[in-house]
Coordinates of C-alpha atoms and ligand atoms in Angstrom, one line a residue:
M26 CA 27.2 78.8 163.7
S27 CA 29.1 82.4 162.2
L28 CA 32.7 83.3 163.1
V29 CA 33.6 85.6 165.9
K30 CA 35.3 88.8 164.9
L31 CA 38.0 89.6 167.2
Y32 CA 38.9 93.1 167.3
D33 CA 42.1 94.3 169.0
T34 CA 42.5 97.9 169.9
T35 CA 45.8 96.9 172.4
L36 CA 47.6 99.8 170.3
R37 CA 44.9 102.6 171.0
D38 CA 42.7 102.0 174.1
G39 CA 45.9 99.7 175.5
T40 CA 48.0 103.3 175.2
Q41 CA 45.3 104.8 177.0
A42 CA 46.5 102.7 179.9
E43 CA 48.6 105.1 182.8
D44 CA 51.9 103.3 182.2
I45 CA 51.9 102.0 178.4
S46 CA 53.2 103.8 175.9
F47 CA 54.2 102.2 172.9
L48 CA 56.7 103.7 170.2
V49 CA 56.2 103.1 166.2
E50 CA 58.2 100.4 166.4
D51 CA 57.2 98.5 168.9
K52 CA 53.2 98.6 167.7
I53 CA 55.0 97.7 164.3
R54 CA 55.9 94.6 165.8
I55 CA 53.1 93.8 168.1
A56 CA 51.0 94.6 165.2
H57 CA 52.8 91.4 163.4
K58 CA 52.1 89.0 166.2
L59 CA 48.2 89.4 166.4
D60 CA 48.0 88.9 162.9
E61 CA 50.0 85.4 163.0
C62 CA 47.5 85.0 166.2
G63 CA 44.8 85.6 163.9
I64 CA 43.5 88.4 165.5
H65 CA 40.6 89.7 162.6
Y66 CA 41.4 93.8 162.8
I67 CA 43.7 95.8 164.4
E68 CA 42.8 99.2 165.8
G69 CA 46.5 101.1 165.2
G70 CA 45.5 104.3 166.8
W71 CA 43.9 107.5 166.6
P72 CA 45.5 109.6 163.4
G73 CA 43.9 112.7 164.0
S74 CA 45.3 112.7 167.9
N75 CA 49.1 112.6 167.4
P76 CA 52.4 112.7 164.9
K77 CA 53.6 109.3 166.0
D78 CA 49.9 107.4 165.4
V79 CA 49.8 109.1 161.7
A80 CA 53.5 107.3 161.2
F81 CA 52.1 104.5 162.0
F82 CA 49.4 104.2 159.3
K83 CA 51.8 105.2 157.2
D84 CA 54.8 102.3 158.1
I85 CA 52.3 99.5 158.2
K86 CA 51.4 100.0 154.8
K87 CA 55.1 98.8 154.2
E88 CA 54.2 95.2 156.0
K89 CA 53.4 92.3 155.0
L90 CA 50.0 91.4 157.5
S91 CA 48.9 87.6 156.3
Q92 CA 45.7 88.6 157.2
A93 CA 44.6 91.3 159.6
K94 CA 43.0 94.1 158.3
I95 CA 43.9 97.7 160.2
A96 CA 41.5 99.9 161.5
A97 CA 42.4 103.4 162.4
F98 CA 40.4 105.1 165.1
G99 CA 38.4 108.5 165.4
S100 CA 35.4 110.6 166.5
T101 CA 32.1 112.0 164.6
R102 CA 32.4 115.2 163.5
R103 CA 32.7 118.5 165.5
A104 CA 29.5 120.3 165.8
K105 CA 28.9 123.3 163.5
I106 CA 30.9 121.8 160.6
T107 CA 30.7 119.5 157.5
P108 CA 32.0 116.2 157.3
D109 CA 34.8 116.8 154.2
K110 CA 36.2 119.5 156.2
D111 CA 36.4 117.9 159.8
Q112 CA 40.4 117.5 160.4
N113 CA 39.6 114.5 162.0
L114 CA 37.7 112.5 159.3
R115 CA 39.7 113.7 157.0
T116 CA 42.7 111.9 158.9
L117 CA 41.1 109.1 159.3
V118 CA 40.6 108.8 155.0
D119 CA 44.3 109.9 154.7
S120 CA 45.1 106.9 156.9
K121 CA 44.7 104.6 154.0
A122 CA 43.6 102.4 156.6
D123 CA 41.2 99.1 155.7
A124 CA 38.8 100.6 158.1
A125 CA 38.1 103.4 159.9
T126 CA 35.9 102.9 163.3
I127 CA 34.4 106.1 164.7
F128 CA 32.7 106.9 168.2
G129 CA 30.0 109.0 168.8
K130 CA 27.5 109.8 171.5
T131 CA 24.7 107.7 172.9
W132 CA 24.1 108.8 176.2
D133 CA 22.0 111.9 176.5
F134 CA 23.9 113.1 179.3
H135 CA 27.0 112.9 177.2
V136 CA 25.3 114.9 174.5
H137 CA 24.1 117.7 176.7
E138 CA 27.3 117.9 178.9
A139 CA 30.3 116.8 176.9
L140 CA 29.3 117.9 173.3
R141 CA 26.6 121.0 174.7
I142 CA 24.7 120.4 171.3
P143 CA 21.2 119.3 171.3
L144 CA 20.1 116.2 170.9
E145 CA 19.1 115.9 167.3
E146 CA 21.5 117.5 166.2
N147 CA 24.2 114.6 167.6
L148 CA 21.9 112.4 165.6
E149 CA 22.9 114.6 162.4
L150 CA 26.8 114.3 163.4
I151 CA 26.3 110.1 164.0
F152 CA 25.0 110.1 160.3
D153 CA 26.8 112.4 158.2
S154 CA 30.2 111.4 159.8
L155 CA 29.4 107.3 158.7
E156 CA 27.8 107.7 155.5
F157 CA 31.4 110.4 154.6
L158 CA 33.0 107.7 155.7
K159 CA 31.5 104.9 153.6
K160 CA 31.7 106.6 150.2
N161 CA 35.6 107.1 150.7
M162 CA 37.0 104.0 153.5
P163 CA 36.1 100.1 152.7
E164 CA 34.8 99.5 156.3
V165 CA 33.2 101.4 158.9
F166 CA 32.7 101.0 161.9
Y167 CA 30.7 102.6 164.9
D168 CA 31.4 102.4 168.7
A169 CA 28.2 103.5 170.6
E170 CA 30.0 104.9 173.4
H171 CA 28.3 104.6 176.5
F172 CA 25.5 102.6 174.7
F173 CA 24.4 100.8 178.2
D174 CA 24.9 103.5 180.2
G175 CA 22.7 105.6 177.9
Y176 CA 20.0 102.7 177.4
K177 CA 19.6 103.1 181.2
S178 CA 19.2 106.7 180.7
N179 CA 16.8 107.1 177.7
P180 CA 16.4 103.8 175.6
E181 CA 14.6 105.6 173.2
Y182 CA 17.6 108.0 172.3
A183 CA 20.1 105.5 172.4
I184 CA 17.9 103.5 169.7
K185 CA 17.8 106.4 167.4
T186 CA 21.7 106.8 167.4
L187 CA 21.7 103.4 166.3
Q188 CA 19.3 103.8 164.0
A189 CA 21.3 106.9 162.6
A190 CA 24.1 104.7 162.3
Q191 CA 22.9 101.8 160.6
Q192 CA 20.8 104.4 158.2
A193 CA 24.4 104.9 157.6
G194 CA 25.9 102.3 156.4
A195 CA 28.0 101.5 159.2
D196 CA 29.4 97.7 158.7
C197 CA 28.9 97.1 162.3
I198 CA 27.6 98.7 165.5
I199 CA 29.5 97.9 168.4
L200 CA 27.7 98.5 171.8
C201 CA 30.5 99.9 174.5
D202 CA 30.5 99.6 177.8
T203 CA 32.7 102.8 178.4
N204 CA 32.5 103.2 181.9
G205 CA 32.8 99.9 182.6
G206 CA 30.2 99.2 185.2
S207 CA 27.4 97.2 183.3
M208 CA 26.6 93.4 184.3
P209 CA 26.2 90.5 182.7
Y210 CA 22.4 90.5 183.3
E211 CA 22.3 93.8 182.0
I212 CA 24.3 93.2 178.9
A213 CA 22.6 89.9 178.1
A214 CA 19.1 92.0 178.2
I215 CA 19.7 95.2 176.6
V216 CA 21.4 93.1 173.5
D217 CA 18.1 91.4 173.5
E218 CA 16.1 94.5 172.9
V219 CA 18.5 95.9 170.6
K220 CA 18.4 93.1 168.0
K221 CA 14.8 94.1 167.8
H222 CA 15.4 97.1 166.4
I223 CA 19.2 96.8 164.6
K224 CA 19.4 94.7 161.8
T225 CA 23.7 96.0 161.2
P226 CA 25.6 92.8 162.5
L227 CA 26.3 94.2 166.5
G228 CA 29.8 94.1 168.6
I229 CA 31.0 94.6 171.9
H230 CA 33.4 97.0 173.7
A231 CA 33.4 96.6 177.8
H232 CA 35.9 98.3 180.1
N233 CA 36.6 96.1 183.1
D234 CA 35.7 98.8 186.0
G235 CA 33.2 96.1 187.7
E236 CA 35.7 93.4 187.0
C237 CA 33.0 92.0 184.3
A238 CA 34.8 92.9 180.7
V239 CA 35.3 89.6 179.7
A240 CA 31.8 88.6 181.2
N241 CA 30.1 90.7 179.7
S242 CA 31.7 89.9 176.0
I243 CA 31.0 86.5 176.2
I244 CA 27.6 86.8 177.5
S245 CA 27.0 89.2 174.0
V246 CA 28.1 86.7 171.9
Q247 CA 26.0 84.1 174.2
Q248 CA 23.3 86.8 173.2
G249 CA 24.2 87.0 168.7
I250 CA 27.0 89.8 168.9
V251 CA 29.4 89.1 166.2
H252 CA 32.7 91.4 166.7
V253 CA 34.7 91.3 169.8
Q254 CA 36.8 94.4 170.3
G255 CA 39.7 94.2 173.3
T256 CA 43.0 93.8 174.4
I257 CA 45.8 91.6 174.9
N258 CA 46.1 91.3 178.7
G259 CA 43.5 93.8 179.1
F260 CA 45.5 96.6 178.8
G261 CA 43.3 100.3 178.7
E262 CA 42.0 102.7 180.0
R263 CA 41.6 103.3 183.8
C264 CA 40.7 99.4 185.0
G265 CA 41.5 98.4 181.5
N266 CA 39.6 96.9 178.4
A267 CA 38.1 92.9 177.6
N268 CA 40.8 90.8 177.7
L269 CA 41.2 89.0 174.7
C270 CA 44.1 86.3 176.3
S271 CA 40.9 85.1 178.0
I272 CA 37.9 85.8 175.8
I273 CA 39.6 83.9 172.8
P274 CA 40.2 80.0 174.7
A275 CA 36.3 80.9 176.2
L276 CA 34.9 81.6 173.0
K277 CA 37.0 78.4 171.3
V278 CA 37.0 76.0 174.5
K279 CA 34.1 76.5 176.1
M280 CA 31.8 78.2 173.7
K281 CA 33.3 76.0 170.6
R282 CA 32.6 79.4 168.7
D283 CA 35.0 79.8 165.8
C284 CA 37.6 82.6 166.0
I285 CA 41.1 81.6 165.4
S286 CA 42.8 78.2 164.7
D287 CA 43.9 75.9 167.2
A288 CA 48.0 76.6 166.0
Q289 CA 47.3 79.8 166.4
M290 CA 45.5 80.0 170.1
K291 CA 48.7 78.2 171.0
T292 CA 51.1 80.9 170.5
L293 CA 48.2 83.3 172.9
R294 CA 50.6 82.8 175.6
D295 CA 53.9 84.0 174.0
L296 CA 52.2 86.8 172.8
S297 CA 50.3 87.9 176.1
R298 CA 54.7 88.2 177.3
Y299 CA 55.6 89.8 174.4
V300 CA 53.1 92.5 174.8
Y301 CA 54.1 92.6 178.7
E302 CA 57.7 93.2 177.1
L303 CA 57.2 95.7 174.9
A304 CA 54.8 97.4 177.8
N305 CA 58.2 96.7 179.9
L306 CA 56.1 95.2 182.3
A307 CA 56.6 92.4 184.9
P308 CA 53.6 89.8 183.4
N309 CA 51.0 89.1 186.0
K310 CA 52.0 85.8 186.9
H311 CA 48.2 85.5 188.2
Q312 CA 46.5 85.8 184.8
P313 CA 43.6 83.3 183.9
Y314 CA 45.0 81.2 181.4
V315 CA 48.2 82.4 180.0
G316 CA 49.6 83.4 183.4
N317 CA 52.8 81.8 185.4
S318 CA 50.5 80.5 188.1
A319 CA 47.2 79.6 186.1
F320 CA 47.7 75.9 186.4
A321 CA 50.2 75.8 189.1
H322 CA 49.5 73.2 191.4
K323 CA 50.4 74.4 195.0
G324 CA 48.6 72.4 197.4
G325 CA 49.8 68.9 198.4
V326 CA 45.9 67.5 197.5
H327 CA 45.9 69.0 194.2
V328 CA 49.0 67.7 193.2
S329 CA 48.1 64.1 194.3
A330 CA 44.8 64.7 192.3
I331 CA 46.5 66.2 189.0
Q332 CA 48.6 63.5 188.6
R333 CA 45.8 61.1 188.4
H334 CA 43.9 62.8 186.4
P335 CA 44.7 66.7 184.9
E336 CA 41.0 67.7 185.3
T337 CA 40.4 67.2 188.8
Y338 CA 42.2 70.3 189.8
E339 CA 42.6 72.1 185.8
H340 CA 39.6 73.9 184.1
M341 CA 41.3 73.2 179.8
R342 CA 44.3 71.5 179.1
P343 CA 47.4 74.7 179.7
E344 CA 49.0 73.6 176.2
L345 CA 46.1 74.9 174.3
V346 CA 46.8 78.2 174.8
G347 CA 50.3 77.4 175.3
N348 CA 50.7 77.7 178.7
T349 CA 52.0 74.6 180.9
T350 CA 50.8 72.7 184.2
R351 CA 53.5 73.1 187.4
V352 CA 54.2 71.6 190.1
L353 CA 55.2 73.9 193.0
V354 CA 57.0 73.1 196.4
S355 CA 55.8 74.6 200.0
D356 CA 54.9 73.6 203.4
L357 CA 51.6 72.9 201.9
S358 CA 53.0 69.8 199.9
G359 CA 52.8 66.5 200.3
R360 CA 54.6 63.7 199.4
A361 CA 53.2 64.2 195.6
N362 CA 54.9 67.1 194.8
I363 CA 58.0 66.8 195.8
L364 CA 57.8 63.3 193.7
A365 CA 56.4 65.4 190.3
K366 CA 59.0 68.1 190.8
A367 CA 61.9 64.8 191.3
T368 CA 60.0 63.9 187.9
E369 CA 61.0 66.9 186.4
F370 CA 64.3 67.2 187.2
N371 CA 64.9 63.7 186.2
I372 CA 65.3 62.6 189.8
N373 CA 64.2 58.9 190.7
L374 CA 62.5 59.4 193.7
D375 CA 59.9 57.1 195.2
S376 CA 57.3 57.5 197.7
K377 CA 57.8 55.1 199.6
D378 CA 61.5 56.1 200.1
P379 CA 63.0 57.2 203.4
V380 CA 64.2 60.3 201.7
T381 CA 61.2 61.3 200.0
L382 CA 60.2 62.2 203.6
E383 CA 62.8 63.3 204.8
I384 CA 63.4 65.8 202.1
L385 CA 59.4 66.9 202.6
E386 CA 60.3 67.3 206.9
D387 CA 63.1 69.5 205.8
I388 CA 61.0 71.8 203.5
K389 CA 58.7 72.1 206.0
S390 CA 61.2 72.7 208.8
M391 CA 63.3 75.6 206.2
E392 CA 59.8 76.6 205.3
N393 CA 59.0 78.1 208.9
R394 CA 62.5 79.4 209.2
G395 CA 61.6 81.3 206.1
Y396 CA 62.3 79.9 203.2
Q397 CA 60.1 79.6 200.4
F398 CA 61.1 77.6 197.0
E399 CA 58.2 79.0 194.9
G400 CA 60.5 81.1 192.5
A401 CA 63.5 79.5 194.1
E402 CA 64.2 75.5 192.2
A403 CA 67.3 75.9 192.1
S404 CA 68.0 75.9 195.2
F405 CA 65.3 73.3 195.7
E406 CA 67.2 70.7 193.2
L407 CA 70.5 71.7 195.4
L408 CA 68.0 70.5 198.2
M409 CA 66.9 67.6 196.2
K410 CA 70.6 66.4 195.3
R411 CA 71.8 66.8 198.9
A412 CA 69.6 64.4 200.5
L413 CA 70.1 62.0 197.8
G414 CA 73.4 62.3 198.2
T415 CA 74.9 63.2 194.2
H416 CA 75.5 67.1 195.6
R417 CA 78.8 67.5 194.3
K418 CA 80.9 70.0 196.4
F419 CA 82.7 71.8 193.7
F420 CA 84.4 74.7 196.0
S421 CA 84.3 75.6 199.6
V422 CA 84.3 79.1 201.0
I423 CA 86.5 79.7 203.5
G424 CA 85.3 82.9 204.8
F425 CA 84.4 86.3 203.4
R426 CA 84.5 90.1 204.8
V427 CA 82.1 92.9 203.1
I428 CA 83.3 96.5 204.0
D429 CA 81.2 99.6 203.3
E430 CA 82.5 102.9 203.4
K431 CA 81.6 106.6 203.0
R432 CA 84.4 108.5 203.3
T433 CA 83.4 112.4 203.8
E434 CA 79.6 113.6 204.0
D435 CA 79.2 113.8 200.2
D436 CA 81.0 110.5 198.5
Q437 CA 79.1 107.9 197.3
P438 CA 79.9 104.9 200.1
I439 CA 82.3 102.2 198.6
S440 CA 81.6 98.5 198.9
E441 CA 84.5 96.1 198.4
A442 CA 84.4 92.5 199.5
T443 CA 87.4 89.7 200.2
I444 CA 87.0 86.0 200.0
K445 CA 89.2 83.1 200.1
V446 CA 87.7 79.4 198.8
K447 CA 89.3 76.2 198.4
V448 CA 89.0 74.7 194.7
G449 CA 90.3 70.6 194.8
G450 CA 93.0 72.0 197.3
K451 CA 94.1 75.0 196.0
V452 CA 93.4 78.4 197.9
E453 CA 92.0 81.6 196.0
H454 CA 92.5 84.5 197.8
T455 CA 90.3 87.7 195.8
A456 CA 89.2 91.2 196.7
S457 CA 86.7 93.2 194.4
E458 CA 84.5 96.0 194.3
G459 CA 81.0 96.8 193.9
H460 CA 77.9 98.7 193.7
G461 CA 77.0 98.0 197.4
P462 CA 78.0 95.1 199.8
V463 CA 76.2 92.4 197.6
N464 CA 77.3 93.4 193.5
A465 CA 80.9 93.6 195.6
L466 CA 80.6 89.9 197.4
D467 CA 78.8 88.4 194.1
N468 CA 82.3 89.6 192.3
A469 CA 84.3 88.4 194.6
L470 CA 83.3 85.1 194.8
R471 CA 82.7 85.2 191.0
K472 CA 86.2 86.2 190.3
A473 CA 87.6 84.0 192.6
L474 CA 86.1 80.8 191.1
E475 CA 86.2 81.8 187.5
K476 CA 89.7 81.0 187.9
F477 CA 89.0 77.3 187.7
Y478 CA 85.5 77.2 185.8
P479 CA 85.5 79.4 183.3
K480 CA 81.8 79.1 182.3
L481 CA 80.9 81.1 185.4
K482 CA 81.8 84.1 183.2
D483 CA 78.1 83.3 181.1
V484 CA 76.6 83.9 184.6
K485 CA 74.2 87.4 185.1
L486 CA 72.5 88.2 188.0
H487 CA 68.9 89.2 186.6
D488 CA 66.8 90.0 189.9
Y489 CA 67.7 90.6 193.7
K490 CA 65.2 90.2 195.7
V491 CA 64.7 91.3 199.4
R492 CA 61.9 90.7 202.0
V493 CA 62.0 91.4 205.4
L494 CA 59.8 88.4 207.2
P495 CA 57.0 89.1 209.1
A496 CA 58.0 88.5 212.7
G497 CA 56.5 85.4 214.1
Q498 CA 57.1 81.5 215.3
G499 CA 61.0 80.5 213.7
T500 CA 61.2 84.4 211.8
A501 CA 61.1 86.7 214.1
S502 CA 63.5 89.7 211.9
S503 CA 64.5 86.9 209.2
I504 CA 65.2 88.2 205.7
R505 CA 65.1 86.0 202.4
V506 CA 67.2 87.1 199.6
L507 CA 65.2 85.7 196.4
I508 CA 68.1 85.8 193.4
E509 CA 68.0 85.0 189.5
S510 CA 70.6 83.7 187.9
G511 CA 70.7 82.8 184.0
D512 CA 73.6 82.3 181.4
K513 CA 72.8 81.7 177.8
E514 CA 70.6 79.0 177.9
G515 CA 67.8 79.4 181.0
R516 CA 67.0 81.1 184.0
W517 CA 67.3 79.9 187.5
G518 CA 66.6 81.3 191.2
T519 CA 67.9 80.5 194.5
V520 CA 67.0 81.9 198.2
G521 CA 68.9 82.7 201.1
V522 CA 67.5 83.1 204.5
S523 CA 69.4 85.0 207.8
S524 CA 69.2 88.0 210.5
N525 CA 71.5 89.0 208.5
V526 CA 70.7 90.5 204.7
I527 CA 74.6 89.8 203.7
E528 CA 74.6 86.2 204.7
A529 CA 71.3 85.4 203.1
S530 CA 72.4 86.8 200.3
Y531 CA 75.5 85.1 199.7
Q532 CA 73.7 81.5 200.6
A533 CA 71.9 82.6 197.8
L534 CA 75.1 84.2 195.4
V535 CA 76.6 79.9 196.4
D536 CA 73.8 78.0 195.4
A537 CA 73.3 80.1 192.0
I538 CA 76.6 78.8 191.0
E539 CA 76.4 75.9 192.6
F540 CA 73.5 75.2 190.4
K541 CA 75.1 76.6 187.1
L542 CA 78.0 74.0 187.9
H543 CA 76.0 71.0 188.4
K544 CA 74.0 71.8 184.9
D545 CA 77.2 72.5 183.3
E546 CA 78.5 69.1 184.0
E547 CA 74.9 67.4 183.8
T548 CA 74.8 68.7 180.7
A549 CA 78.3 68.2 179.6
A550 CA 78.1 63.9 180.4
P551 CA 74.0 63.6 180.0
K552 CA 72.9 60.6 182.5
K553 CA 72.0 57.1 180.2
Ligands
ACO25 C1 35.9 106.4 175.4 C2 36.9 106.3 174.4 O1 38.2 106.0 174.6 S1 37.2 107.6 173.3 C3 38.9 107.8 172.9 C4 39.9 109.0 173.8 N1 40.8 108.8 173.7 C5 41.3 110.3 173.8 O2 41.0 110.9 173.9 C6 42.6 110.2 173.4 C7 43.5 111.1 172.2 N2 42.8 112.4 172.1 C8 43.5 113.3 171.5 O3 44.7 113.3 171.4 C9 42.7 114.4 172.3 O4 41.9 114.6 172.8 C10 42.1 115.4 170.7 C11 43.3 115.7 169.2 C12 41.7 114.1 170.0 C13 41.0 116.2 170.8 O5 41.9 117.3 171.4 P1 41.5 118.6 171.8 O6 40.6 119.1 170.5 O7 42.1 119.5 172.3 O8 39.9 118.0 172.6 P2 39.8 117.8 174.1 O9 40.7 116.5 174.0 O10 39.6 119.1 174.8 O11 38.0 117.2 174.0 C14 36.9 117.7 173.8 C15 36.4 117.9 172.4 O12 36.3 116.7 172.0 C16 34.8 117.0 171.5 N3 34.1 115.9 171.6 C17 34.0 114.6 172.7 N4 33.7 113.1 171.8 C18 33.2 113.9 170.3 C19 32.2 113.0 169.9 N5 32.3 112.2 170.3 N6 32.0 113.6 168.4 C20 33.1 114.9 168.4 N7 33.2 115.4 169.3 C21 33.7 115.4 170.3 C22 33.9 118.0 173.0 O13 33.0 118.4 172.7 C23 35.2 118.6 173.0 O14 35.5 119.9 171.6 P3 35.1 121.2 172.0 O15 36.8 121.5 172.5 O16 35.2 121.9 170.9 O17 34.4 121.7 173.3
PYR26 C1 34.9 104.1 171.9 C2 35.6 103.8 173.7 O1 36.7 103.3 173.3 C3 34.7 103.1 174.9 O2 33.5 103.2 174.0 O3 35.5 102.5 175.8

């Protein structure tokens, strides 16, 4: 079977998504990652659109890519002008990219309404724009915009537009589901029809408005398409483009089609997170294949079974895309979840040990009060240690006081916390200010303890989330605080629950510090 060529448009169509914009430097960094991952073509932008995209094509020339080709994007020429005079086509040639991709109109409705020219004239636009580019660029792709809607409206005309592109010598004709509303069964039938008229290699560019972009891309490959366009994480105009992070494993693992190497596919999760990071967006944890939850098991029945054989509840091995199996602990847990978690923390538990059942009951009762241990695995580890009697008390808090004061109507409020702690018989009393009462308490607690445990200076508070729990049995007007802390080696989550937000925050802060102290002690003296 022939190689399926992957064409990434994260840097062009991806940036047409609301909230997504990349600096030129970001685009260059992403291009390197895409190249390392084995993506064959990287569409860097539309040089006729803005100076940033022009700069990208200039700067990428100075970079050494191992295999990827760079494509510049644009449209067919404007009406009433020859291609050599068309500014947009000239900028494509000036970009000195390895390939040019232009979109043109397929749908008669668009020719009438958007271009406002006769149907015949649009065929000339397509033909002579591509003919001009073929003479001036190493490789030329034609994106048949709105192909599927155009075909549904006027199949004869839609095919004529593709024939114009074929005649002009396009190296690949890409059928676009621009409005993203086509269904897989329509795509399959229409691609079959196109193959009767067009011999040029075909590609697919699918949008996700009907949530079928990945399915539409996959079915196109099954129908003989050899070039797939998409973006990392499915970023793109409106609801996004076909997600390459899902298409690649589907092609390789499910369809046994060659596109990138096994080693390159193992970098997919990292690539996904890298692009989220540069887009300044939190990764979608529920994203298929590469998300944190993609192979996370919560139900007790699931956990018990995956430990006997992972395929019972996993559609493929997560390691193939650089992901891992995770076990979550919640009130849906059974003993298998607790045992799996214990193994993760190097704690020896026996399923028949009464301590296992005790931990399970504790968790269920705490969850009923509003605790949640997903995302608070450090608090969970401390809970296990307490049940096993291996928890060490590094300090105790004798008491604290938090004051919030607003002196005049125009002043910002001032928060101050005082705290008294006891460490090995010594009492330390400190005060600290902060941006808000929780920050003041965090500062005061750490200030008091750093004298005894200097490594606490490395701890940073990365995230703080407060959730007012829905009133209900056992949780009426409770507040749950989730804190993410970190040091140079890693990050950990802790949780606190109370009807008082300061108390809930205090519990999570104390757990965060205790976890750090336990972790450092265990690293200094690893278990034999
Ligand atoms: C399906 C897609 O995703 S295509 C990519 C869409 N992406 C973008 O539009 C982002 C980048 N775009 C831009 O920066 C600007 O739109 C530009 C610079 C390209 C053009 O800007 P402007 O000249 O101001 O035109 P505008 O944005 O209003 O677009 C409408 C014009 O494009 C023309 N046009 C639209 N599609 C095509 C086409 N396939 N071939 C030729 N001309 C086209 C229209 O006829 C209209 O021309 P007119 O104003 O002379 O009647
Ligand atoms: C070309 C393109 O981006 C589209 O048709 O959606």
